[in-house]
XYZ file of C-alpha atoms in Angstrom:
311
model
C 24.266 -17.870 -6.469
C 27.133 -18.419 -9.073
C 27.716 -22.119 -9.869
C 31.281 -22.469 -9.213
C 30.690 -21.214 -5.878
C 34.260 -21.898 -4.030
C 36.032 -20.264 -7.619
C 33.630 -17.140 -6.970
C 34.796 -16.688 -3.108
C 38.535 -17.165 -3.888
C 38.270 -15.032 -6.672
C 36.448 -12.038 -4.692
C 38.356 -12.757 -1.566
C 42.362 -12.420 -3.307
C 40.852 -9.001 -5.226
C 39.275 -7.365 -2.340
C 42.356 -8.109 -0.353
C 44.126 -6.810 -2.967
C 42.913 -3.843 -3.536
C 42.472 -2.655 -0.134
C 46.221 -3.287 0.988
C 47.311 -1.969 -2.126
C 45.355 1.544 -0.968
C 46.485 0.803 2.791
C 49.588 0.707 1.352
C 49.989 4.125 -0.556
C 48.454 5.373 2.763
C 51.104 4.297 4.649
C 53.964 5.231 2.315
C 52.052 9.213 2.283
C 52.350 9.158 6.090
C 55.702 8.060 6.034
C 56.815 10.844 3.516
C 55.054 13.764 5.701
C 55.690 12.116 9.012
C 59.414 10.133 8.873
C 58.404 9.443 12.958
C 55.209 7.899 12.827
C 55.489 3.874 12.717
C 55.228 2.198 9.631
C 52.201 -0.040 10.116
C 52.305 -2.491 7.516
C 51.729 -5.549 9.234
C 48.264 -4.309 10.493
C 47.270 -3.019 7.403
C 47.972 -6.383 6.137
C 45.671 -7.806 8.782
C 43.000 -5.376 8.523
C 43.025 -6.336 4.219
C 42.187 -10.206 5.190
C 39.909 -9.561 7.581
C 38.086 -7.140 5.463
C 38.214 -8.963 1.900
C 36.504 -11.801 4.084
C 33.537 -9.554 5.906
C 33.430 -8.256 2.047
C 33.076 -11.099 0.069
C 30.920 -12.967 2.552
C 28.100 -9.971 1.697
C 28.903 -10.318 -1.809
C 28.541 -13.914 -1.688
C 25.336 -13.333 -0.113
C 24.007 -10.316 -1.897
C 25.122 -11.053 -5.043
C 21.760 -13.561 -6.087
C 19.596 -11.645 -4.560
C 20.883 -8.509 -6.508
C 20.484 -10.612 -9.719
C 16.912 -11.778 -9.121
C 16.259 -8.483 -8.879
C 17.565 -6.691 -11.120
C 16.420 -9.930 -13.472
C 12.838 -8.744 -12.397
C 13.040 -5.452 -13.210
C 13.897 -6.090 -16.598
C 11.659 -8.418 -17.388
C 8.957 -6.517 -16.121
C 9.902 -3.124 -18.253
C 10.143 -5.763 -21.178
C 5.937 -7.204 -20.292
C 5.079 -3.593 -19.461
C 5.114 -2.869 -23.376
C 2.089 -2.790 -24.476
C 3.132 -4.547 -28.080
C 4.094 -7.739 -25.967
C 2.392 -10.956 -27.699
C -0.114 -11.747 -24.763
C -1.533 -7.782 -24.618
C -2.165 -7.455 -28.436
C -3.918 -10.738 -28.576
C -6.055 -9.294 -25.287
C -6.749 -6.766 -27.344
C -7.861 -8.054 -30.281
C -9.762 -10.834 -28.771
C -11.385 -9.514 -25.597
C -11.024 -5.397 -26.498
C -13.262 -4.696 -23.643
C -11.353 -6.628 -21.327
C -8.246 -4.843 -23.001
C -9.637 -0.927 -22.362
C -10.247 -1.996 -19.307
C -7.083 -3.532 -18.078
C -5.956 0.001 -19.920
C -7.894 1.746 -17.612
C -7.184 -0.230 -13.876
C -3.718 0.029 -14.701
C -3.530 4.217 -14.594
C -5.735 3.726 -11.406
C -3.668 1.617 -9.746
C -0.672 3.304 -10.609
C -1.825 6.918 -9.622
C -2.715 5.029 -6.074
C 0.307 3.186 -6.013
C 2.298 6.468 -6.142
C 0.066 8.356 -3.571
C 1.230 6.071 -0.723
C 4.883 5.048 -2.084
C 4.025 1.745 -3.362
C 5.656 -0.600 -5.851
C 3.698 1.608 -9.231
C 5.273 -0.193 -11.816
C 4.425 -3.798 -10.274
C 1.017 -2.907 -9.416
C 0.747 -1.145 -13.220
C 1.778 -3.562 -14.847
C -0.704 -6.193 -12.831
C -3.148 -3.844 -14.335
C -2.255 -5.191 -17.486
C -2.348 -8.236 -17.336
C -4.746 -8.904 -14.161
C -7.682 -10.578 -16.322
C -6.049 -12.565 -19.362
C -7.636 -15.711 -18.453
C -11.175 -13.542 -19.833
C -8.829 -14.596 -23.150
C -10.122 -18.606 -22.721
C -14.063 -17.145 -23.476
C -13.832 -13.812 -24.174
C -17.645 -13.138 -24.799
C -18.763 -14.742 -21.049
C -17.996 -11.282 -19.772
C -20.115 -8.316 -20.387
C -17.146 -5.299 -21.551
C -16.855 -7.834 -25.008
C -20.215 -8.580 -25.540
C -20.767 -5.419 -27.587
C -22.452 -6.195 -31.253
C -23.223 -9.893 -30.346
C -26.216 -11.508 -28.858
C -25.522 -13.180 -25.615
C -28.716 -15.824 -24.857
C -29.767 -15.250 -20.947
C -30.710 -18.431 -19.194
C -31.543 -17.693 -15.396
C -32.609 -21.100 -14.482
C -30.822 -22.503 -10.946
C -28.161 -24.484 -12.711
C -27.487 -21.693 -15.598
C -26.740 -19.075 -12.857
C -24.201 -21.816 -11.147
C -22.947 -22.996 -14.308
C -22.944 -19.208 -15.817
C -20.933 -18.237 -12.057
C -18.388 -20.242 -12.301
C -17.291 -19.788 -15.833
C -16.902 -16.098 -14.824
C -15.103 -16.680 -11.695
C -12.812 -19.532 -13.221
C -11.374 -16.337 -15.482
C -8.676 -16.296 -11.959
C -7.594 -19.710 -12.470
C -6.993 -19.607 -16.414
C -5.589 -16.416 -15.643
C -2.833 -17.661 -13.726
C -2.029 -20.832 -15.962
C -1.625 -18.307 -19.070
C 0.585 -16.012 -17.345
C 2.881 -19.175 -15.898
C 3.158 -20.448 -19.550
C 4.334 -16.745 -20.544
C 6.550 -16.755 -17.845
C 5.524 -13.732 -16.455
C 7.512 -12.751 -13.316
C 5.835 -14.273 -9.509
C 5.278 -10.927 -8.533
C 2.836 -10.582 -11.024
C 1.257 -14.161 -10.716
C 0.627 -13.349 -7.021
C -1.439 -10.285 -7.924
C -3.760 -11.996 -10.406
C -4.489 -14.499 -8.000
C -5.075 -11.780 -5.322
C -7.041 -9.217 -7.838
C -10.980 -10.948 -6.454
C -9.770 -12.405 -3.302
C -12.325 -14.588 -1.654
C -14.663 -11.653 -3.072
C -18.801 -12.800 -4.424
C -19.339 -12.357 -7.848
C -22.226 -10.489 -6.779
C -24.477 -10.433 -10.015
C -24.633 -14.542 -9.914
C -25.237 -14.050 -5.942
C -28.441 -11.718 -5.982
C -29.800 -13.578 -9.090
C -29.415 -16.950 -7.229
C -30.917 -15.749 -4.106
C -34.043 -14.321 -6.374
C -34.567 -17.917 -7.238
C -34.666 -19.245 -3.722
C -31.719 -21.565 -4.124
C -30.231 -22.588 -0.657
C -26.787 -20.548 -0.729
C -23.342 -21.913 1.586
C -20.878 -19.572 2.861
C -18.764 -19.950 0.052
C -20.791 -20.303 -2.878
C -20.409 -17.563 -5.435
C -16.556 -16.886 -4.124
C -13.578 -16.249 -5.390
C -11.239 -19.117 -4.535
C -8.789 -16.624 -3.042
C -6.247 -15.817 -1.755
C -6.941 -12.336 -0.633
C -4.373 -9.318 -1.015
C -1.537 -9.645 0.848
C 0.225 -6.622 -0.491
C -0.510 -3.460 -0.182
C -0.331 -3.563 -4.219
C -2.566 -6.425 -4.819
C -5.153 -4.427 -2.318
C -4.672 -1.502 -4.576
C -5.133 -3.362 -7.806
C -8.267 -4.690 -6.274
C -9.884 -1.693 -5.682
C -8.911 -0.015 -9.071
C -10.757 -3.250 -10.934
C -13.430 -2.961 -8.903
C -13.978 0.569 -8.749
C -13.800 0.934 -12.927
C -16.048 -1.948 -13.713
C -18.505 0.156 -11.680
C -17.649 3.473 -12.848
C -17.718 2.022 -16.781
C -21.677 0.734 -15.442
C -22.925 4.297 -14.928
C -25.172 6.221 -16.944
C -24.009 9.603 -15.519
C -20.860 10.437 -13.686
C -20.348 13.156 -11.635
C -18.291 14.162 -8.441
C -20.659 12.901 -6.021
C -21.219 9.360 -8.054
C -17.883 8.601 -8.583
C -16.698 9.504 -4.243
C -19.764 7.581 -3.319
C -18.961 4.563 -5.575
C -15.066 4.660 -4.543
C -15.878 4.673 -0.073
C -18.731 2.349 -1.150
C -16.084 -0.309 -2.550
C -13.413 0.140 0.270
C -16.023 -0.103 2.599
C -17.875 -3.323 0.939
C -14.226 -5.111 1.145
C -12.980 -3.679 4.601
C -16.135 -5.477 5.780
C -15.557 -8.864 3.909
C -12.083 -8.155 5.476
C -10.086 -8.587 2.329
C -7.499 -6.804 3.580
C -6.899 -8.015 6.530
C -3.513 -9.608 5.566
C -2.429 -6.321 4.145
C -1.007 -3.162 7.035
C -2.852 0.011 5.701
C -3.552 2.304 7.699
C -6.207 5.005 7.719
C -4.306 7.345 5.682
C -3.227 5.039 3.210
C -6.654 4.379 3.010
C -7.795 8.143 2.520
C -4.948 8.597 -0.351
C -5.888 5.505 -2.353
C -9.606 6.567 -2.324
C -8.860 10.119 -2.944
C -6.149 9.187 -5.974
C -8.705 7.169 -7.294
C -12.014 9.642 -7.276
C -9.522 11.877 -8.950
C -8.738 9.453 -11.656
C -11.865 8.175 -12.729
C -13.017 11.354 -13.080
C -10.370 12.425 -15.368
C -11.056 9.023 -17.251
C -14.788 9.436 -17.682
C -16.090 13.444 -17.267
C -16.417 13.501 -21.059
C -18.112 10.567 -21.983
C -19.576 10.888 -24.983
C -23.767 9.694 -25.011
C -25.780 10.358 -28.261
C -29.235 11.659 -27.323
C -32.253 12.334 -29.767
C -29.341 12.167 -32.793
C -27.971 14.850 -30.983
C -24.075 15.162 -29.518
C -24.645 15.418 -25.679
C -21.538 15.488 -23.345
C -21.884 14.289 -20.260
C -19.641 15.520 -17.418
């Protein structure tokens, strides 16, 4: 809303009136050149100008901000969605795991974004940025452990202590992005990427050991999805850090891995807030077999010294 609000309606009000008489005006004067008979109707026309610079400006008046913040949002997020802003080349020199796989969620969630007619470039650029808070201890989390050994304590209070430093990644995600000032749209989604989700590893490991276990221990503070995008970027995170786990990948693998995560979080009701339907449902999971096997039928394994590729 502009500040000088009052200065902004006069302003809009005198110019639409204007400009419409002005037009109403050359009407009339044609009609009166091919028609001498027809009444002049100037004094309507000067009605029908008020009345309609007021219905006017009132909708710019009210439009007007909301245009703005929009078209504010846009640009801000084709400015984060380069992949030379500040906060992804430090991801990806200090958690490079974390970075390929942001890399990775992102063209999943896009491709699914686009198979149903969501937002794509929100829920890509998510993608992105969906885990930066792995940035407070990068080496906590397995995809940047690679070189460096990681001691393994599986004592009760390790596997609490150990649990919550990899579920707290949410949390310091969402600080880092509201110091970046990185557009609410996006905030919302890396609160939403878990939902109230188990970090399942911590769960079954804890349960080994016999420790007494309360609804919500070993959760995901939340909130779930509630946008069809933040339910999409949820299943593309979730479906790659699975995919990147397996030793072979094939057709069948990857389609069984892909219903076996919808179905996991349609149980847990994660998207319960969110309205897709069955089809939507069909074309995520089929957009996102499709991808992940165009991401990982050639990954390279070295066997014996030899070159095997896996498809």
């Amino acid at each position: 809303m502009p500040k000088n609000y009052s200065k902004y309606f006069i302003i809009s009000f005198f110019s639409i009136s204007c400009l419409s008489f002005v037009f109403l005006l050359l009407l009339d004067y044609l009609v009166a050149v091919f028609e001498p008979t027809f009444p002049s109707r100037l004094g309507f026309f000067a009605i029908f100008s008020i009345l309609l610079a007021a219905i006017l400006t009132f909708c710019l008046s009210v439009l007007s901000p909301i245009l703005n913040e929009a078209i504010m949002t846009l640009q801000k997020m084709l400015k984060i969605e380069s992949l030379s802003s500040p906060l992804l080349t430090r991801l990806s020199s200090e958690a490079p795991g974390t970075y390929h796989h942001s890399l990775n969620v992102s063209t999943l969630a896009q491709k699914a974004a686009k198979a149903i007619g969501a937002n794509s470039l929100l829920v890509s650029t998510a993608g992105y940025y969906h885990d930066i808070g792995k940035l407070e201890n990068p080496t906590a989390f397995m995809e940047n452990q690679a070189g460096i050994e990681i001691p393994t304590n599986e004592d009760a209070d390790s596997i609490r202590k150990n649990a919550e430093a990899i579920i707290s990644h949410v949390e310091k995600g969402i600080k880092i992005a509201e110091a970046h000032e990185l557009p609410s749209e996006i905030i919302d989604l890396i609160k939403e990427h878990h939902g109230t989700t188990r970090a399942l590893y911590f769960f079954q490991k804890a349960k080994e050991h016999g420790l007494k276990i309360k609804r919500t221990d070993f959760r995901y503070s939340g909130p779930k999805p509630q946008s069809k995008e933040s339910a999409i970027l949820m299943l593309a995170d979730c479906v790659e850090a699975t995919a990147r786990a397996l030793t072979e990948v094939n057709e069948e693998k990857i389609n069984f891995l892909v219903q076996n995560s919808i179905k996991e979080r349609m149980e847990d009701k994660q998207f319960k807030a969110v309205n897709l339907s069955e089809k939507e449902l069909l074309l995520i999971a089929q957009s996102l077999e499709k991808t992940l096997l165009s991401i990982y039928h050639q990954r390279m394994v070295y066997k014996d010294g030899q070159f095997d590729n896996r498809k």
